[in-house]
PDB file of C-alpha atoms in Angstrom:
ATOM      1  CA  UNK A   1      -4.311 -17.726  10.352  1.00 55.00           C
ATOM      2  CA  UNK A   2      -6.885 -15.731  11.861  1.00 50.00           C
ATOM      3  CA  UNK A   3      -6.953 -11.601  11.247  1.00 54.00           C
ATOM      4  CA  UNK A   4      -9.305 -10.237  13.592  1.00 47.00           C
ATOM      5  CA  UNK A   5     -11.123 -13.441  14.365  1.00 45.00           C
ATOM      6  CA  UNK A   6     -11.534 -14.413  10.668  1.00 48.00           C
ATOM      7  CA  UNK A   7      -9.726 -17.494   9.202  1.00 53.00           C
ATOM      8  CA  UNK A   8      -8.253 -16.365   6.245  1.00 65.00           C
ATOM      9  CA  UNK A   9      -6.477 -19.243   3.988  1.00 64.00           C
ATOM     10  CA  UNK A  10      -4.586 -19.711   0.470  1.00 69.00           C
ATOM     11  CA  UNK A  11      -6.916 -18.902  -2.469  1.00 79.00           C
ATOM     12  CA  UNK A  12      -9.010 -16.668  -0.261  1.00 88.00           C
ATOM     13  CA  UNK A  13     -11.391 -14.016  -2.014  1.00 92.00           C
ATOM     14  CA  UNK A  14     -10.290 -11.132  -0.266  1.00 93.00           C
ATOM     15  CA  UNK A  15     -11.161  -8.675  -2.942  1.00 95.00           C
ATOM     16  CA  UNK A  16     -11.534  -5.044  -1.562  1.00 95.00           C
ATOM     17  CA  UNK A  17     -11.228  -5.944   1.689  1.00 94.00           C
ATOM     18  CA  UNK A  18      -9.901  -3.277   4.288  1.00 95.00           C
ATOM     19  CA  UNK A  19      -6.629  -4.482   5.880  1.00 95.00           C
ATOM     20  CA  UNK A  20      -5.162  -1.463   6.829  1.00 96.00           C
ATOM     21  CA  UNK A  21      -2.484  -1.617   9.417  1.00 95.00           C
ATOM     22  CA  UNK A  22      -3.031  -5.200   9.669  1.00 95.00           C
ATOM     23  CA  UNK A  23      -0.249  -7.877  11.110  1.00 94.00           C
ATOM     24  CA  UNK A  24      -0.128 -10.438   8.299  1.00 94.00           C
ATOM     25  CA  UNK A  25       3.299 -11.425   9.466  1.00 94.00           C
ATOM     26  CA  UNK A  26       4.038 -14.620   7.694  1.00 93.00           C
ATOM     27  CA  UNK A  27       0.367 -14.871   6.288  1.00 93.00           C
ATOM     28  CA  UNK A  28      -0.256 -18.006   3.700  1.00 94.00           C
ATOM     29  CA  UNK A  29      -2.005 -15.856   0.951  1.00 95.00           C
ATOM     30  CA  UNK A  30      -0.864 -17.665  -2.011  1.00 95.00           C
ATOM     31  CA  UNK A  31      -3.383 -17.264  -5.162  1.00 96.00           C
ATOM     32  CA  UNK A  32      -5.303 -14.835  -2.847  1.00 96.00           C
ATOM     33  CA  UNK A  33      -7.513 -12.504  -4.633  1.00 97.00           C
ATOM     34  CA  UNK A  34      -6.696  -9.523  -2.765  1.00 97.00           C
ATOM     35  CA  UNK A  35      -7.800  -6.599  -5.913  1.00 98.00           C
ATOM     36  CA  UNK A  36      -8.361  -3.176  -4.534  1.00 98.00           C
ATOM     37  CA  UNK A  37      -7.933  -4.172  -0.755  1.00 97.00           C
ATOM     38  CA  UNK A  38      -6.338  -1.708   1.417  1.00 97.00           C
ATOM     39  CA  UNK A  39      -3.499  -2.984   2.981  1.00 98.00           C
ATOM     40  CA  UNK A  40      -1.792   0.689   3.631  1.00 97.00           C
ATOM     41  CA  UNK A  41       0.926  -0.312   6.328  1.00 97.00           C
ATOM     42  CA  UNK A  42       0.203  -3.920   6.756  1.00 97.00           C
ATOM     43  CA  UNK A  43       2.816  -5.953   8.083  1.00 97.00           C
ATOM     44  CA  UNK A  44       3.546  -8.783   5.454  1.00 97.00           C
ATOM     45  CA  UNK A  45       6.656  -9.453   6.509  1.00 97.00           C
ATOM     46  CA  UNK A  46       7.625 -13.127   5.257  1.00 96.00           C
ATOM     47  CA  UNK A  47       3.879 -13.437   3.455  1.00 96.00           C
ATOM     48  CA  UNK A  48       3.316 -16.324   1.165  1.00 96.00           C
ATOM     49  CA  UNK A  49       1.607 -14.040  -1.953  1.00 97.00           C
ATOM     50  CA  UNK A  50       2.604 -16.646  -4.478  1.00 97.00           C
ATOM     51  CA  UNK A  51       0.466 -15.940  -7.443  1.00 97.00           C
ATOM     52  CA  UNK A  52      -1.976 -13.486  -5.573  1.00 97.00           C
ATOM     53  CA  UNK A  53      -3.746 -10.851  -7.315  1.00 98.00           C
ATOM     54  CA  UNK A  54      -3.090  -7.476  -5.882  1.00 98.00           C
ATOM     55  CA  UNK A  55      -4.122  -5.340  -8.752  1.00 98.00           C
ATOM     56  CA  UNK A  56      -4.943  -1.737  -7.694  1.00 98.00           C
ATOM     57  CA  UNK A  57      -4.336  -2.852  -3.921  1.00 98.00           C
ATOM     58  CA  UNK A  58      -3.406  -0.124  -1.646  1.00 98.00           C
ATOM     59  CA  UNK A  59       0.099  -1.242  -0.426  1.00 98.00           C
ATOM     60  CA  UNK A  60       1.377   2.227   0.749  1.00 96.00           C
ATOM     61  CA  UNK A  61       3.847   1.857   3.564  1.00 96.00           C
ATOM     62  CA  UNK A  62       3.293  -1.659   4.007  1.00 98.00           C
ATOM     63  CA  UNK A  63       6.222  -4.136   5.149  1.00 98.00           C
ATOM     64  CA  UNK A  64       6.441  -6.833   2.555  1.00 98.00           C
ATOM     65  CA  UNK A  65       9.924  -7.738   3.902  1.00 98.00           C
ATOM     66  CA  UNK A  66      11.285 -11.043   2.351  1.00 98.00           C
ATOM     67  CA  UNK A  67       7.764 -11.612   1.123  1.00 98.00           C
ATOM     68  CA  UNK A  68       7.296 -13.758  -1.459  1.00 98.00           C
ATOM     69  CA  UNK A  69       5.241 -12.511  -4.344  1.00 98.00           C
ATOM     70  CA  UNK A  70       6.253 -14.605  -7.106  1.00 98.00           C
ATOM     71  CA  UNK A  71       4.381 -14.469 -10.012  1.00 98.00           C
ATOM     72  CA  UNK A  72       1.576 -12.246  -8.423  1.00 98.00           C
ATOM     73  CA  UNK A  73      -0.602  -9.553 -10.327  1.00 98.00           C
ATOM     74  CA  UNK A  74       0.584  -6.039  -9.024  1.00 98.00           C
ATOM     75  CA  UNK A  75      -0.662  -4.098 -11.906  1.00 98.00           C
ATOM     76  CA  UNK A  76      -1.593  -0.352 -11.114  1.00 97.00           C
ATOM     77  CA  UNK A  77      -0.596  -1.225  -7.173  1.00 98.00           C
ATOM     78  CA  UNK A  78       0.104   1.370  -5.112  1.00 97.00           C
ATOM     79  CA  UNK A  79       3.088   0.317  -3.259  1.00 97.00           C
ATOM     80  CA  UNK A  80       4.626   4.234  -2.325  1.00 95.00           C
ATOM     81  CA  UNK A  81       6.941   4.032   0.392  1.00 94.00           C
ATOM     82  CA  UNK A  82       6.487   0.266   0.704  1.00 97.00           C
ATOM     83  CA  UNK A  83       9.764  -2.224   2.049  1.00 97.00           C
ATOM     84  CA  UNK A  84       9.843  -4.634  -0.524  1.00 97.00           C
ATOM     85  CA  UNK A  85      13.666  -5.336   0.567  1.00 96.00           C
ATOM     86  CA  UNK A  86      14.582  -8.880  -0.143  1.00 97.00           C
ATOM     87  CA  UNK A  87      11.080  -9.883  -1.284  1.00 98.00           C
ATOM     88  CA  UNK A  88      10.787 -12.296  -4.353  1.00 98.00           C
ATOM     89  CA  UNK A  89       9.036 -10.506  -7.297  1.00 98.00           C
ATOM     90  CA  UNK A  90       9.858 -12.814  -9.917  1.00 98.00           C
ATOM     91  CA  UNK A  91       7.983 -13.007 -12.719  1.00 98.00           C
ATOM     92  CA  UNK A  92       5.381 -10.583 -11.058  1.00 98.00           C
ATOM     93  CA  UNK A  93       3.284  -8.491 -12.919  1.00 98.00           C
ATOM     94  CA  UNK A  94       4.245  -4.722 -11.854  1.00 97.00           C
ATOM     95  CA  UNK A  95       2.841  -2.737 -14.824  1.00 97.00           C
ATOM     96  CA  UNK A  96       1.973   0.798 -13.836  1.00 96.00           C
ATOM     97  CA  UNK A  97       2.529   0.385 -10.113  1.00 97.00           C
ATOM     98  CA  UNK A  98       3.826   3.462  -8.333  1.00 96.00           C
ATOM     99  CA  UNK A  99       6.923   2.305  -6.553  1.00 95.00           C
ATOM    100  CA  UNK A 100       8.412   5.773  -5.487  1.00 91.00           C
ATOM    101  CA  UNK A 101      10.565   5.624  -2.271  1.00 91.00           C
ATOM    102  CA  UNK A 102       9.869   1.787  -2.446  1.00 95.00           C
ATOM    103  CA  UNK A 103      12.964  -0.512  -0.449  1.00 95.00           C
ATOM    104  CA  UNK A 104      13.550  -2.738  -3.496  1.00 95.00           C
ATOM    105  CA  UNK A 105      17.157  -3.419  -1.527  1.00 95.00           C
ATOM    106  CA  UNK A 106      17.921  -7.087  -2.422  1.00 96.00           C
ATOM    107  CA  UNK A 107      14.803  -7.658  -3.962  1.00 97.00           C
ATOM    108  CA  UNK A 108      14.502 -10.380  -6.847  1.00 97.00           C
ATOM    109  CA  UNK A 109      12.907  -8.911  -9.602  1.00 96.00           C
ATOM    110  CA  UNK A 110      14.035 -11.620 -12.698  1.00 97.00           C
ATOM    111  CA  UNK A 111      11.379 -11.841 -15.128  1.00 97.00           C
ATOM    112  CA  UNK A 112       9.121  -9.090 -13.655  1.00 97.00           C
ATOM    113  CA  UNK A 113       7.091  -6.979 -15.822  1.00 97.00           C
ATOM    114  CA  UNK A 114       7.985  -3.505 -14.761  1.00 95.00           C
ATOM    115  CA  UNK A 115       6.347  -1.795 -18.211  1.00 94.00           C
ATOM    116  CA  UNK A 116       5.181   1.709 -17.035  1.00 93.00           C
ATOM    117  CA  UNK A 117       6.034   1.677 -13.371  1.00 93.00           C
ATOM    118  CA  UNK A 118       6.653   4.713 -11.851  1.00 87.00           C
ATOM    119  CA  UNK A 119       9.963   4.478  -9.729  1.00 83.00           C
ATOM    120  CA  UNK A 120       9.865   8.311  -8.540  1.00 75.00           C
ATOM    121  CA  UNK A 121       7.150  10.829  -7.926  1.00 57.00           C
ATOM    122  CA  UNK A 122       6.594  13.390 -10.512  1.00 51.00           C
ATOM    123  CA  UNK A 123       6.131  17.020  -9.794  1.00 52.00           C
ATOM    124  CA  UNK A 124       2.651  17.598  -8.740  1.00 51.00           C
ATOM    125  CA  UNK A 125       0.578  20.468 -10.927  1.00 54.00           C
ATOM    126  CA  UNK A 126       0.563  23.482  -8.681  1.00 58.00           C
ATOM    127  CA  UNK A 127      -3.553  23.563  -8.665  1.00 60.00           C
ATOM    128  CA  UNK A 128      -3.093  20.220  -6.743  1.00 67.00           C
ATOM    129  CA  UNK A 129      -0.584  21.676  -4.333  1.00 70.00           C
ATOM    130  CA  UNK A 130      -2.734  24.836  -3.742  1.00 73.00           C
ATOM    131  CA  UNK A 131      -5.792  22.165  -3.334  1.00 75.00           C
ATOM    132  CA  UNK A 132      -3.457  20.342  -0.782  1.00 79.00           C
ATOM    133  CA  UNK A 133      -2.794  23.476   1.151  1.00 81.00           C
ATOM    134  CA  UNK A 134      -6.347  24.654   1.661  1.00 81.00           C
ATOM    135  CA  UNK A 135      -7.489  21.378   2.812  1.00 82.00           C
ATOM    136  CA  UNK A 136      -4.628  21.157   5.556  1.00 84.00           C
ATOM    137  CA  UNK A 137      -5.520  24.807   6.185  1.00 85.00           C
ATOM    138  CA  UNK A 138      -8.989  23.824   7.026  1.00 84.00           C
ATOM    139  CA  UNK A 139      -7.925  20.891   8.985  1.00 84.00           C
ATOM    140  CA  UNK A 140      -5.468  23.262  11.231  1.00 84.00           C
ATOM    141  CA  UNK A 141      -8.639  25.592  11.591  1.00 84.00           C
ATOM    142  CA  UNK A 142     -10.830  22.659  13.357  1.00 84.00           C
ATOM    143  CA  UNK A 143      -8.074  20.826  15.376  1.00 78.00           C
ATOM    144  CA  UNK A 144      -7.749  24.795  16.562  1.00 82.00           C
ATOM    145  CA  UNK A 145     -11.400  25.420  17.019  1.00 81.00           C
ATOM    146  CA  UNK A 146     -11.436  21.994  19.021  1.00 82.00           C
ATOM    147  CA  UNK A 147      -8.632  22.856  21.192  1.00 80.00           C
ATOM    148  CA  UNK A 148      -9.928  26.452  21.990  1.00 80.00           C
ATOM    149  CA  UNK A 149     -13.775  24.526  23.215  1.00 79.00           C
ATOM    150  CA  UNK A 150     -11.612  22.200  25.124  1.00 80.00           C
ATOM    151  CA  UNK A 151      -9.519  24.888  26.957  1.00 81.00           C
ATOM    152  CA  UNK A 152     -12.635  26.972  27.578  1.00 79.00           C
ATOM    153  CA  UNK A 153     -14.691  23.865  29.382  1.00 67.00           C
TER     154      UNK A 153
END
């Protein structure tokens, strides 16, 4: 399978790879090392990820519908908002994975290790909320300044 012109095969070393929003539909990534990979929003529908190492991977909002993750290592993976509907997670290691707002309808979880898995979002401390508000206000100001410059020219 080719992604951005590169051939990807099962058991590939993709540790730390940036694959944000990648189209990996039906990819054969059995046994691949994807530890610390950024797969945010990636399309992995029907992908073969049996025995893959996805430890600490960013899989937020990834589409893993019908994917085969049997025996995969998903320890500490971030799967917030991911679509895992009808995925095979049999004997997967999901210890301390973040699964809030993930779609697990029809997923197979027999024998999966879910110790410490986070299924719902905990309330953020007020300090974190205040910081995010300040960051958003700064971004908004930048956008306003840019818009004003564009309108003045």
